[in-house]
Each structure stands twice: as C-alpha cells, then as structure tokens.
mmCIF file of C-alpha atoms in Angstrom:
data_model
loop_
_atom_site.group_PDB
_atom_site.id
_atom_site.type_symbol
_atom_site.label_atom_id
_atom_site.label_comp_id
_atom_site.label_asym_id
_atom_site.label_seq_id
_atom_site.Cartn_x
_atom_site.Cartn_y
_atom_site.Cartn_z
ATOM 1 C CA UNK D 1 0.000 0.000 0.000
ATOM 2 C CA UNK D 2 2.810 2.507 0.928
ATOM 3 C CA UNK D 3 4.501 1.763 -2.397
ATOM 4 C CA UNK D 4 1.402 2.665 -4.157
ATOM 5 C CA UNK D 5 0.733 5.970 -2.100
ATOM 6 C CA UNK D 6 4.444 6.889 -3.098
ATOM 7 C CA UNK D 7 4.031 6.064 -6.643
ATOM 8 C CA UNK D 8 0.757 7.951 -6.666
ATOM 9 C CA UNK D 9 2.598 11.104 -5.346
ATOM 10 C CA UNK D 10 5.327 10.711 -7.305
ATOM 11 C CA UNK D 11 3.608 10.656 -10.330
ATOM 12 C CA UNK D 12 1.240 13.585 -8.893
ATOM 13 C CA UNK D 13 4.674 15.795 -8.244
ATOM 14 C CA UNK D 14 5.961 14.895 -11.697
ATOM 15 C CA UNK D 15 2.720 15.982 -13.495
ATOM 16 C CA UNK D 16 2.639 19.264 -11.292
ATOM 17 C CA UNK D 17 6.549 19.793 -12.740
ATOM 18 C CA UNK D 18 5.882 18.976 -16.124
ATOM 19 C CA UNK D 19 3.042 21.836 -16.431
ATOM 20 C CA UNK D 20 5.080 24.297 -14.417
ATOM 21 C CA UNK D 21 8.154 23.843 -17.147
ATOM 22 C CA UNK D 22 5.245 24.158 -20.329
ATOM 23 C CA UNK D 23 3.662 27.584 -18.431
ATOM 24 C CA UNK D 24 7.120 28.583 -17.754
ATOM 25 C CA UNK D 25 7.908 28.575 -21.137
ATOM 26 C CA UNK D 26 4.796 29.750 -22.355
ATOM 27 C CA UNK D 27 5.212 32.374 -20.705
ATOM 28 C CA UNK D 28 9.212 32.993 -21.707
ATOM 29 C CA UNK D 29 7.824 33.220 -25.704
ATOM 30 C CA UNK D 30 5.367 35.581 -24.901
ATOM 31 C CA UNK D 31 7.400 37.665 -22.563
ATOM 32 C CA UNK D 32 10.274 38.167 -25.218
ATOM 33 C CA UNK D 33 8.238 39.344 -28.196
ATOM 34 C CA UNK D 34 8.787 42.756 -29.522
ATOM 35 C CA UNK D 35 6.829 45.467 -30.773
ATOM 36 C CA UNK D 36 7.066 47.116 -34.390
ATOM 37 C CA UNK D 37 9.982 48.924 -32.853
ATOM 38 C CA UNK D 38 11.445 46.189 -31.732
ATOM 39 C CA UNK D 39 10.942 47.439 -27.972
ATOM 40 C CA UNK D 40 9.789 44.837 -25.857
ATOM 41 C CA UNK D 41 5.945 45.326 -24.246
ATOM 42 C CA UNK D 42 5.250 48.401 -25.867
ATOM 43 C CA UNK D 43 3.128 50.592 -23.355
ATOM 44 C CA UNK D 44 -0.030 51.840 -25.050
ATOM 45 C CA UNK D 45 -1.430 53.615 -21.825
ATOM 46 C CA UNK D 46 -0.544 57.478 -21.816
ATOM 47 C CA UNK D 47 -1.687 59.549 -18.932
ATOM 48 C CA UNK D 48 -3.125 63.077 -19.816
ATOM 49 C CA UNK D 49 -1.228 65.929 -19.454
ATOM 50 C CA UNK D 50 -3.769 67.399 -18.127
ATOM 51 C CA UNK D 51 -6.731 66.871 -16.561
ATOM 52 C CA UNK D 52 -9.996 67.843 -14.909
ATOM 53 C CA UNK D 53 -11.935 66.637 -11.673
ATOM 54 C CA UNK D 54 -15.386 67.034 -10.075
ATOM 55 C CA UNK D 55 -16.741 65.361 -7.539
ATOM 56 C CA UNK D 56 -20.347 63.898 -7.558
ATOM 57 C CA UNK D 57 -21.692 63.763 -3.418
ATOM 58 C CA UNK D 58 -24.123 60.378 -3.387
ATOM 59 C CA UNK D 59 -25.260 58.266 -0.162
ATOM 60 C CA UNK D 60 -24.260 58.063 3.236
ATOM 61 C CA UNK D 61 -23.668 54.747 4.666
ATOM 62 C CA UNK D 62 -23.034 53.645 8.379
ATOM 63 C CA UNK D 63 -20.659 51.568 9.291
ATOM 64 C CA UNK D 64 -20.729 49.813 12.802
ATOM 65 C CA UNK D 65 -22.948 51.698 14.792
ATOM 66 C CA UNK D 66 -21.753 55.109 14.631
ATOM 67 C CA UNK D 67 -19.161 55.743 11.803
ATOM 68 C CA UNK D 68 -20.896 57.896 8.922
ATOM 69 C CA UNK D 69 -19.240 57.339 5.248
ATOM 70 C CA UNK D 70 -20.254 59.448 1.937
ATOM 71 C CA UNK D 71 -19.929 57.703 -1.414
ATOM 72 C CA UNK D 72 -18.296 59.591 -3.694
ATOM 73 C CA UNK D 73 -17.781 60.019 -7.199
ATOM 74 C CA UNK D 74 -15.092 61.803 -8.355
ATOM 75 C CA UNK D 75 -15.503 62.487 -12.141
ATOM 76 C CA UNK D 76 -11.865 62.218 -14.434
ATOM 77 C CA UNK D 77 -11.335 62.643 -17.820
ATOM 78 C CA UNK D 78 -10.146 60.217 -20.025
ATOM 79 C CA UNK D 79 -8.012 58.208 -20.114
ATOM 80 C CA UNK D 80 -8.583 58.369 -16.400
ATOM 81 C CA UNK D 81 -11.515 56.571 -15.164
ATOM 82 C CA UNK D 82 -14.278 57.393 -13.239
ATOM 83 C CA UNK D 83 -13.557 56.532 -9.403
ATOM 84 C CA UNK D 84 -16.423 55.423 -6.747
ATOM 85 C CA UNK D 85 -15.491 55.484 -3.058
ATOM 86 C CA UNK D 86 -16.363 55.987 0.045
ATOM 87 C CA UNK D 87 -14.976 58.955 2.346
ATOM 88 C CA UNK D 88 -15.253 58.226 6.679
ATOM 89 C CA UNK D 89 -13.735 60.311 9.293
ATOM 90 C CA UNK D 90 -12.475 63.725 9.726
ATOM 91 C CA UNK D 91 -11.545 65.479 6.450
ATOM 92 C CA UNK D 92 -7.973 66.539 8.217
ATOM 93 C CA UNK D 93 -6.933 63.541 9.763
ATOM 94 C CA UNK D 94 -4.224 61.137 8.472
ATOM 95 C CA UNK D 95 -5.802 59.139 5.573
ATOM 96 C CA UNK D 96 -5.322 55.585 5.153
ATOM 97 C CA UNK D 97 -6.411 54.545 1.071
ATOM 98 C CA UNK D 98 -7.893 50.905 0.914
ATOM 99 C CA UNK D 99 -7.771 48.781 -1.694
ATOM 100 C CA UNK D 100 -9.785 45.366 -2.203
ATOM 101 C CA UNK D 101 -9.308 42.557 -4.249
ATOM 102 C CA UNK D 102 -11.054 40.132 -6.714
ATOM 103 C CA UNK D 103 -14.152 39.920 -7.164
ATOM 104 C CA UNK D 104 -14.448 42.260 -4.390
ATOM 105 C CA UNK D 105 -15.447 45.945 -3.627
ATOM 106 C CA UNK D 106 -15.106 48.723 -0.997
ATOM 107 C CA UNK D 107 -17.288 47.031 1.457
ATOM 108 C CA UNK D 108 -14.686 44.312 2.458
ATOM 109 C CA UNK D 109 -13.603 46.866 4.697
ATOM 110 C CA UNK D 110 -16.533 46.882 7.134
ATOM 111 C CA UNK D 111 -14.812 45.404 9.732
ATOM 112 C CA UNK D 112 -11.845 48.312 9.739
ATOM 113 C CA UNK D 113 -13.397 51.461 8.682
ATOM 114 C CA UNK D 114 -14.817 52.347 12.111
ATOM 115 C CA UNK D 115 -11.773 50.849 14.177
ATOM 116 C CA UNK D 116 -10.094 53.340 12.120
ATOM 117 C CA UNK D 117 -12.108 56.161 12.151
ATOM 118 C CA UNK D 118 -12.717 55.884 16.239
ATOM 119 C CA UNK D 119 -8.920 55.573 16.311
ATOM 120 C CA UNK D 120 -8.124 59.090 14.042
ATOM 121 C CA UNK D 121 -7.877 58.602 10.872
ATOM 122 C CA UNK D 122 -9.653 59.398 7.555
ATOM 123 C CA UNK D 123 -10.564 56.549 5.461
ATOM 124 C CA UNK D 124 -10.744 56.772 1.599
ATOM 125 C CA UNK D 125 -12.193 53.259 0.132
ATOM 126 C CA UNK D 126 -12.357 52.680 -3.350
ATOM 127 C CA UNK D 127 -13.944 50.675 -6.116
ATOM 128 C CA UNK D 128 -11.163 49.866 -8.391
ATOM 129 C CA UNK D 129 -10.772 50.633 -11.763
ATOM 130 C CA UNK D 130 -13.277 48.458 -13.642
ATOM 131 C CA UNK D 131 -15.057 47.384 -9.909
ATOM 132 C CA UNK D 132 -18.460 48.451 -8.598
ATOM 133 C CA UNK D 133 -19.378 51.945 -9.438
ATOM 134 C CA UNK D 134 -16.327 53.433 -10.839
ATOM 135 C CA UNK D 135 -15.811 53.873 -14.629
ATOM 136 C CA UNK D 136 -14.733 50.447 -17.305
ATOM 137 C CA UNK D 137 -12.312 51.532 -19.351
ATOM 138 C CA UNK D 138 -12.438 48.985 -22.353
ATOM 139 C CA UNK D 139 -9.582 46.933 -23.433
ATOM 140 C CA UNK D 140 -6.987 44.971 -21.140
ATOM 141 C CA UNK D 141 -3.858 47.346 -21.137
ATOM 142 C CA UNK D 142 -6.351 49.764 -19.245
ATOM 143 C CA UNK D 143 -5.998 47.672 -16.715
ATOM 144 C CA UNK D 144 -2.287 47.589 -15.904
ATOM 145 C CA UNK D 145 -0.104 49.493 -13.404
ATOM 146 C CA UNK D 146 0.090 52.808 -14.562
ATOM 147 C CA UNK D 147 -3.632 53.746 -15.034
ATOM 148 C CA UNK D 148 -4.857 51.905 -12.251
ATOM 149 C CA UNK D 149 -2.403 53.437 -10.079
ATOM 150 C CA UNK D 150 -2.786 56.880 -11.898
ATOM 151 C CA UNK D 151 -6.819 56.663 -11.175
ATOM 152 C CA UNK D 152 -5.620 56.002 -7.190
ATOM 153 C CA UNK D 153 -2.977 59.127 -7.383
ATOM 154 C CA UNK D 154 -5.869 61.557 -8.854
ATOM 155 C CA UNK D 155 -7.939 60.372 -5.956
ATOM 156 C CA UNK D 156 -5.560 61.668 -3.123
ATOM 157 C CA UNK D 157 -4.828 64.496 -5.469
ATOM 158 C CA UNK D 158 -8.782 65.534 -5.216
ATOM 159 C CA UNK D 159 -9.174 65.328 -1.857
ATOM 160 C CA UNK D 160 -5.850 67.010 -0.831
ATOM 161 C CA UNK D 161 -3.829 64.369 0.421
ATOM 162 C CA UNK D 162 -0.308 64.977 0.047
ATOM 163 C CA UNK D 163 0.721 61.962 1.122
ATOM 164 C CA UNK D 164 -1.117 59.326 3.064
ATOM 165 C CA UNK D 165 -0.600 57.594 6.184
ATOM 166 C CA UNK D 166 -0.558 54.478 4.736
ATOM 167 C CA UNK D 167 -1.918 52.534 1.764
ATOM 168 C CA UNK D 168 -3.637 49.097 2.022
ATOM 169 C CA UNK D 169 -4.436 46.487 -0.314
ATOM 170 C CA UNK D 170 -5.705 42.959 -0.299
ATOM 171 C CA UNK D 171 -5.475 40.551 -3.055
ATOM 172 C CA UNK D 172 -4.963 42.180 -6.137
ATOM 173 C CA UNK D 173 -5.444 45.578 -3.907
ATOM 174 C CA UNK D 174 -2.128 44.238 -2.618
ATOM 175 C CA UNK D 175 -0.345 44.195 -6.144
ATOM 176 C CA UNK D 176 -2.224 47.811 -6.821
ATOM 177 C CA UNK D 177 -0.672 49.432 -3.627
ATOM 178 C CA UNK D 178 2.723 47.545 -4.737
ATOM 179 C CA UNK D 179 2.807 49.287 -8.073
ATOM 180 C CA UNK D 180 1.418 52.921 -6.130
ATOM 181 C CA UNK D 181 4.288 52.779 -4.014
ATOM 182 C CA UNK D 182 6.866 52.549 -6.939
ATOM 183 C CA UNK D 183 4.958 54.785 -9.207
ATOM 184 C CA UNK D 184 3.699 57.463 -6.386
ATOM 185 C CA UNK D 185 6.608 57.179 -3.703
ATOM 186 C CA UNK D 186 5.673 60.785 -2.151
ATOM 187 C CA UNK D 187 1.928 59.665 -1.763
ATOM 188 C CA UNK D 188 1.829 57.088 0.952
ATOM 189 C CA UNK D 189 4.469 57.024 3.964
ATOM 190 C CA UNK D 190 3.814 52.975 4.843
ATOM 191 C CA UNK D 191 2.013 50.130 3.237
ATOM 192 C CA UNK D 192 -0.058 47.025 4.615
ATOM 193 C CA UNK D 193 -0.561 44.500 2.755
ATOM 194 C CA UNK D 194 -3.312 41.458 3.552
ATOM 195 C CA UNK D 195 -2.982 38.069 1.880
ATOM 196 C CA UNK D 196 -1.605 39.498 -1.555
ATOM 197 C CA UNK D 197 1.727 39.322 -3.126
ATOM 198 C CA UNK D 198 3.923 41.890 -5.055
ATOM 199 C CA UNK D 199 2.965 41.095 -8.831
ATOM 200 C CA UNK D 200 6.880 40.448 -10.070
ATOM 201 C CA UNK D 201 7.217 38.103 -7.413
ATOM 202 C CA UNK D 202 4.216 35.724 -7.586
ATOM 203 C CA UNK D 203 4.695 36.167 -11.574
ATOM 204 C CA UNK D 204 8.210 34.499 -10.953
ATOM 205 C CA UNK D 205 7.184 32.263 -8.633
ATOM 206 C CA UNK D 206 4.032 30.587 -9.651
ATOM 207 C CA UNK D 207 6.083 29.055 -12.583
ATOM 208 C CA UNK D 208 8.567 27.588 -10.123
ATOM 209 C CA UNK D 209 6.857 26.004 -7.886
ATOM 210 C CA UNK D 210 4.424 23.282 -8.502
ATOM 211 C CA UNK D 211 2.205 24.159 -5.743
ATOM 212 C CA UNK D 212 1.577 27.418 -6.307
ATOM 213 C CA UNK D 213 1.123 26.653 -9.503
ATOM 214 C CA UNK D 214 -1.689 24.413 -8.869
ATOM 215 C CA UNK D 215 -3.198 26.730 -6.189
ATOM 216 C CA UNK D 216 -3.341 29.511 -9.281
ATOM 217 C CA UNK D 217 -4.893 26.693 -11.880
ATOM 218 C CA UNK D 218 -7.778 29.471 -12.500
ATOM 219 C CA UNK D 219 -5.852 32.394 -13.083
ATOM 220 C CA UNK D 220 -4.937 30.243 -16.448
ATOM 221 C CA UNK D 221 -8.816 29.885 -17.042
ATOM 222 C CA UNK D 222 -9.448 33.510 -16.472
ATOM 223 C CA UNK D 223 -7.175 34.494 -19.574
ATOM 224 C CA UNK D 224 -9.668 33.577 -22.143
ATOM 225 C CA UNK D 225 -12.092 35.542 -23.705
ATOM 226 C CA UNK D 226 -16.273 35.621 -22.792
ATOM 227 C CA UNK D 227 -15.991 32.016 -21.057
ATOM 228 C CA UNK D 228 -14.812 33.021 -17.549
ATOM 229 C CA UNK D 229 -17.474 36.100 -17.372
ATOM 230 C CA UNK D 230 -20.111 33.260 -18.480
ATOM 231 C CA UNK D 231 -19.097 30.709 -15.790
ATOM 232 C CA UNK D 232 -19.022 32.915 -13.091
ATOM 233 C CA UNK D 233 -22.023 34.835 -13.880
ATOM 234 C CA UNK D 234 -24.058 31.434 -14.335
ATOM 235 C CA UNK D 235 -27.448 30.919 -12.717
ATOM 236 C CA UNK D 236 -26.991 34.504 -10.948
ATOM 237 C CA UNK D 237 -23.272 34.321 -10.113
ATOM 238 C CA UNK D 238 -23.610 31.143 -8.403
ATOM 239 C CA UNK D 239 -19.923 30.244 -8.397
ATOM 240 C CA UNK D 240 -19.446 33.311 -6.176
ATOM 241 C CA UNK D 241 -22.174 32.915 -3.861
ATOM 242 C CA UNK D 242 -20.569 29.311 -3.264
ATOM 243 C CA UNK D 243 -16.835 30.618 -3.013
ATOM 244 C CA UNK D 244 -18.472 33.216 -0.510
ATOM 245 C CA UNK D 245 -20.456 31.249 1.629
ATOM 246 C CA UNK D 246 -18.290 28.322 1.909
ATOM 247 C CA UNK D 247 -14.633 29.842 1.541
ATOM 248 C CA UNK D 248 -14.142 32.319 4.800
ATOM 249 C CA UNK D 249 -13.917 30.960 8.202
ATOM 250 C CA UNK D 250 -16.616 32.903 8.774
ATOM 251 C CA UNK D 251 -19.187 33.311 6.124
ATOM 252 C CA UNK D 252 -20.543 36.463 5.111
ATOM 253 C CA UNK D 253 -24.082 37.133 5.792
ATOM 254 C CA UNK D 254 -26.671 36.809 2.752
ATOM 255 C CA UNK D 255 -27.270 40.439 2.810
ATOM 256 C CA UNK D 256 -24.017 41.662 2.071
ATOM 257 C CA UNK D 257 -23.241 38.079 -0.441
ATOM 258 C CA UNK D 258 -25.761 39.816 -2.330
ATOM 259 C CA UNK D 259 -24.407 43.288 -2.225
ATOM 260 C CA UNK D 260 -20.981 41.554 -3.775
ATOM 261 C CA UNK D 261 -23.024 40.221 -6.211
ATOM 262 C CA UNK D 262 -25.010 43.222 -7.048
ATOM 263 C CA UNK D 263 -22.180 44.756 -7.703
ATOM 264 C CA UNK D 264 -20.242 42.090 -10.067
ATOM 265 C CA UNK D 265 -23.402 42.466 -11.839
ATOM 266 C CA UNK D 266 -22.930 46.088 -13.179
ATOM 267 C CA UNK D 267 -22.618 45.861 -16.702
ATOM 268 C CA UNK D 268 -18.855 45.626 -17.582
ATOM 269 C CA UNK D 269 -18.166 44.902 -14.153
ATOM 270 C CA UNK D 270 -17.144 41.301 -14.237
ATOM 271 C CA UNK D 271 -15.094 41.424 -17.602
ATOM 272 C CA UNK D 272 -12.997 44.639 -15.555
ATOM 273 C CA UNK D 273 -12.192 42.457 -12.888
ATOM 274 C CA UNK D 274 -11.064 39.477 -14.761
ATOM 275 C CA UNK D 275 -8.942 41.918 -17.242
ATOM 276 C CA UNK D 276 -6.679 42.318 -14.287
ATOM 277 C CA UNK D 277 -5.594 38.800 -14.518
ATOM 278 C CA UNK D 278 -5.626 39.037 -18.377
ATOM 279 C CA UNK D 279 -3.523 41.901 -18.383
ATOM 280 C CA UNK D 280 -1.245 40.045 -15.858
ATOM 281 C CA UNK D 281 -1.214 36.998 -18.218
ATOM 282 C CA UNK D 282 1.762 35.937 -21.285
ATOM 283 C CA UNK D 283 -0.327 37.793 -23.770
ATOM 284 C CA UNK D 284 0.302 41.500 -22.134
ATOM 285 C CA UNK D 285 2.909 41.127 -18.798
ATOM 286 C CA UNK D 286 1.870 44.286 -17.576
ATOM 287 C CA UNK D 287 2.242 43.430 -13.631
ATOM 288 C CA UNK D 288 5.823 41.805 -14.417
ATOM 289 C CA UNK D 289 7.852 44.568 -13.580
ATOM 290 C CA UNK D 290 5.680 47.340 -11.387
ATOM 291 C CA UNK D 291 9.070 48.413 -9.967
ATOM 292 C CA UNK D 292 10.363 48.706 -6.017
ATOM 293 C CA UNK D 293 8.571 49.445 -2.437
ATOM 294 C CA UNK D 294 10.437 52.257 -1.177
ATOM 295 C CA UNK D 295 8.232 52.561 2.113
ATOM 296 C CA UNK D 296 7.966 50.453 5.172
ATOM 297 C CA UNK D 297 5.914 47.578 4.538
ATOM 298 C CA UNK D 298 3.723 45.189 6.668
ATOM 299 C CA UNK D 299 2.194 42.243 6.174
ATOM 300 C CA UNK D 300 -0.801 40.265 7.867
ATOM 301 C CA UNK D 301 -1.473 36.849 6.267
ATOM 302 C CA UNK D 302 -4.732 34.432 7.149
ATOM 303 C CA UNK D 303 -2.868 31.036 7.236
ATOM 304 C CA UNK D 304 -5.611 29.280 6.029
ATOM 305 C CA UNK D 305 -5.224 30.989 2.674
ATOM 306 C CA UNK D 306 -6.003 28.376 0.118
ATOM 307 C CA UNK D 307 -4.320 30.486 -3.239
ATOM 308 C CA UNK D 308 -1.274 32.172 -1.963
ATOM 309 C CA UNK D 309 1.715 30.086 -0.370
ATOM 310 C CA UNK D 310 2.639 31.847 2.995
ATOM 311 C CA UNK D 311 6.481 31.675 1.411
ATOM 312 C CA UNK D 312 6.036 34.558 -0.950
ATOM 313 C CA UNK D 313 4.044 37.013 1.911
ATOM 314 C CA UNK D 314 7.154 39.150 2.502
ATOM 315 C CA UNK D 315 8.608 40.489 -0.420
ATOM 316 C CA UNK D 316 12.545 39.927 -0.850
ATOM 317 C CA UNK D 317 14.264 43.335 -0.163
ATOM 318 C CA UNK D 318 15.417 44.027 -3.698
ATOM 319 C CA UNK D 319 11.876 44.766 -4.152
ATOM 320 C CA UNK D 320 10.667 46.144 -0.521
ATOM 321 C CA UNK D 321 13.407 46.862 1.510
ATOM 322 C CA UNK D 322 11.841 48.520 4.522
ATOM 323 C CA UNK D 323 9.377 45.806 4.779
ATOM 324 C CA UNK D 324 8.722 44.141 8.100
ATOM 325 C CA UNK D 325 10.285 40.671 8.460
ATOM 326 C CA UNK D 326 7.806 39.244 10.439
ATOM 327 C CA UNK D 327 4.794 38.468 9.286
ATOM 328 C CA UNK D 328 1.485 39.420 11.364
ATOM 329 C CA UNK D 329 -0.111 36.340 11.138
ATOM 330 C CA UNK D 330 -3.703 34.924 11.905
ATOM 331 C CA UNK D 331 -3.856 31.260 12.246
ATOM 332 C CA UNK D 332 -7.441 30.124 11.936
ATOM 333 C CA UNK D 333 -8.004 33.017 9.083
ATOM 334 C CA UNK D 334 -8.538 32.332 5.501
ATOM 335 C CA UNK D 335 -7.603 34.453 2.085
ATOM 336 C CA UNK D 336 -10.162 36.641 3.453
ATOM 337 C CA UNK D 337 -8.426 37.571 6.879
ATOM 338 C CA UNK D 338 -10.044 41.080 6.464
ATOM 339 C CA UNK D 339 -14.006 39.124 7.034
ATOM 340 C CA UNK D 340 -12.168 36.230 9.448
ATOM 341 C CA UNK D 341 -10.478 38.376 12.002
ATOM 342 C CA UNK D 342 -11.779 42.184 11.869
ATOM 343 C CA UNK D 343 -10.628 43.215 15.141
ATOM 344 C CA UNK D 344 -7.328 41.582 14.997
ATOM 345 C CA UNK D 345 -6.567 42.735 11.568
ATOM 346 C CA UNK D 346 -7.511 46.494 12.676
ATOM 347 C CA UNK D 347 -5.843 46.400 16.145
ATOM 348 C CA UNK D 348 -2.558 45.402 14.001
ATOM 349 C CA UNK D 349 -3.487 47.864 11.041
ATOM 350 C CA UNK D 350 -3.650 50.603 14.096
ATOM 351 C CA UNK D 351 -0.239 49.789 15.717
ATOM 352 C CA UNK D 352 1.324 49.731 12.071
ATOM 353 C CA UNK D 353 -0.045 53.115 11.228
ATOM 354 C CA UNK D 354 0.920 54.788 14.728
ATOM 355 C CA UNK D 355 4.131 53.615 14.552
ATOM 356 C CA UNK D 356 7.201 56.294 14.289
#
C-alpha cells in the first residue's frame, strides 16, 4: 500500500513539474516578443497631461454603529476613469487609502473602517478601476499598473492628500498598492498589505513552484475571452455565492453576499475584474515589472489561505526593503483575513499606522 501511495505522489509531483516547465515557457515566448519597434511590451497607456476633476456627493452609509461614510464620485477625464469610493472620518486627519481585491469591492472593509475612524484617521475606500461603481475603461492594457495606479494618485490628489498615512491592499489591492508605491513614492508614507503578493514576485514564482502553480490553476482559465465572465455569472453568479459562503472561516451574511453580487453584476463589471488577470497573463505582462517598495511595509497573512503560499508574503528586499520581516499572522483566518479576524486585523493595522 505505501509503495502505491508513493508512486501515486510521485507521479502527482511529476505531473505538477511537467506543467510548471510548459507555463514557464509559455510564458518565456510571450514575454520576449517585440513590438514594431522592436521594444519589448510596448506601453499603449498614456496619462493626460492634463486633466480635470469634479466630484459627484451620493449616499451616506453607516458603518458599525456610529461611523458615517459618503460615497463619492469623483468624475476624471479620459483616459482616467471614473472613481467610486467611500470617504469616513475627519476630512484633516491622516488618511489611510484601501484597496480590495477580486471579485471584491469597498465594502470588504466593514470590519476596519470604524476601528479606524474611532482611532483618528480618515478613510478613503475605493472601487477599483473596472469594480463596482467606478468607470470600465475597455480593453486589457487599461488595466495595468500605470492607469490603475494613476486613477488612485488623482484620488488623493482631489481630496488634498499629500501623502497618506498608509496605503492598504488585499489581493490584487495588494499588487495595486505595490505598483502605487513605486509609481507614487511621495503619496503614501507605509504600506499594509493582507494576503496578496507583489505582482513580479508571484509572476516568478508561480512558474517555479508546482504548488503554487496548482493553487493559481484558474488564473490560467481567467485568460480567455467571454468564457470566464459566463461561468461565473451562471445561474446569478452562483460560483461566487458558493466561493463566498463556503470559503471564509466565517461566512458572510446573505445580505451583504448579495451586495458583492449586485455589484459584479454592473454591466462591464465582471469582464474589468477578470482583465486584471488578463492583463497580468503571457499575452500582455503588464504586472511583471511594477518596480520597487520604497516605504515600510507590513504584512498580515490568514494562514488558512487556500491560493497564496505563505512563502512569498514578505517580499525579498530588492523589491521592498523597509518591509517588516515578520509576518502578522492569523492562524485560523482564511484568504479573506479582512471578514475572518476584523478586530485583529484592525488592532494590528492601528499599531502599524501609529508607529514612528
């Protein structure tokens, strides 16, 4: 029987090699094409020279029992895109930019906003690019680095923020605050990331290691065309209402699955989302090279996570090299340590951002 179980894994581990070495060199071909100039990746995204803002004043939400947020929408023109967010706590304290992750939205932070607020500080929560309410640029390249970053800088340029306290991301909201920090280095002072990665070093090591690679098996399905955006949005997005209810330690409540779903459902929505992965795919490599972390950097990881490998939480310090060495890490969380732990993650958010 043991001989069979090792034979079994052996052949399992072999397999998981043998399509890490054909995506590795998929991805090699496509990665060392040129342009019509013969410049590799040519760069068709251009940000405007100049530009013009307004801001549209919608709802107020609550969030806990006592923290009022306005949703915002501040208006940008092309080839900016329109940006949704949400605005809680005093207009002159130190502001701390959030950023979610796939297939996600501002709400995820529920659980921090008013530990935030109560604790001084302004929170600014955004839809992403593409996400929710804010604008969907067509095409994939409009949804690399520089104008999803760019979208992020003319946010903290509207509402006078010189530079914020921190920036945090989970998820891909990780890899977005990544690539802000090395594009924007004057706008944020620290970083905090949740279960995400910097984009040049998953890219790198997904195709190394067999696990990871396995763990990632649907960021490979999400570079075709049409078929993702009909699987997921089958039978009213039932794949995410599973993922949701059955993937957290904690489920989310119906109300606000529903609310995710609502707003995957905006037209455009879903294909916006998914060109983030398409964008970070062989065909385009935007995300393989979104530059160094110049600020300090912390990480809190759920160690349940069931798509990232803890290994590649810290970033090595070519690429962050103020970042904490430690990670802050939540044993019983999941991927979504945000939902799983909200007090933790905000006490440890809090210490971060009062730090000297």
């Amino acid at each position: 029987v043991g001989t069979a179980r090792d034979d079994v894994m052996s052949t399992t581990a072999m397999r998981s090699r043998l399509l890490a070495n054909v995506a590795r060199e998929t991805w090699r071909r496509a990665s060392s094409r040129t342009g019509r100039h013969g410049a590799k990746h040519p760069v068709r995204w251009r940000t405007a020279a100049s530009s013009s803002s307004s801001v549209e004043v919608q709802e107020t939400e609550t969030f806990g029992d006592d923290v009022h947020a306005q949703h915002r929408i501040l208006r940008l023109d092309a080839p900016r895109a329109d940006v949704h967010y949400v605005s809680a706590g005093d207009d002159t304290a130190p502001t701390v930019l959030m950023l979610h992750g796939f297939p996600d939205n501002h709400a995820t932070w529920r659980g921090q906003i008013p530990a935030l607020v109560r604790a001084g500080f302004r929170v600014l929560a955004p839809d992403l690019r593409g996400y929710g309410r804010s604008g969907k640029a067509a095409g994939v390249v409009a949804y690399g680095p520089a104008p999803v970053t760019d979208d992020l800088a003319a946010l903290l340029d509207h509402e006078r923020v010189d530079s914020a306290r921190a920036v945090v991301g989970h998820d891909w909201g990780a890899a977005v605050a990544y690539a802000f920090a090395a594009r924007h280095p004057t706008k944020l002072q620290k970083l905090s990331v949740l279960n995400g990665v910097h984009p040049a070093v998953f890219l790198d090591f997904v195709l190394s290691n067999p696990t990871q690679f396995l763990k990632s098996y649907y960021i490979g399905f999400f570079q075709l065309p049409a078929l993702p955006e009909l699987v997921l949005s089958f039978a009213d997005f039932a794949m995410l209402r599973v993922v949701f209810a059955i993937d957290p330690a904690k489920p989310l409540e119906r109300s606000d699955v529903d609310e995710l779903v609502d707003a995957c459902s905006i037209p455009g929505a879903l294909t916006a989302a998914l060109n983030y992965y398409r964008a970070a795919g062989p065909a385009h490599s935007l995300w393989s090279d979104v530059g160094a972390c110049p600020v300090p950097v912390q990480v809190q990881w759920g160690a349940r996570d069931r798509y990232l490998e803890e290994k590649i939480a810290i970033p090595p310090a070519d690429v962050a090299p103020l970042a904490n060495r430690s990670i802050v890490r939540h044993p019983d969380a999941t991927h979504w340590v945000q939902w799983d732990e909200p007090d933790a993650v905000s006490d440890a958010l809090i210490e971060f951002l009062n730090e000297k």
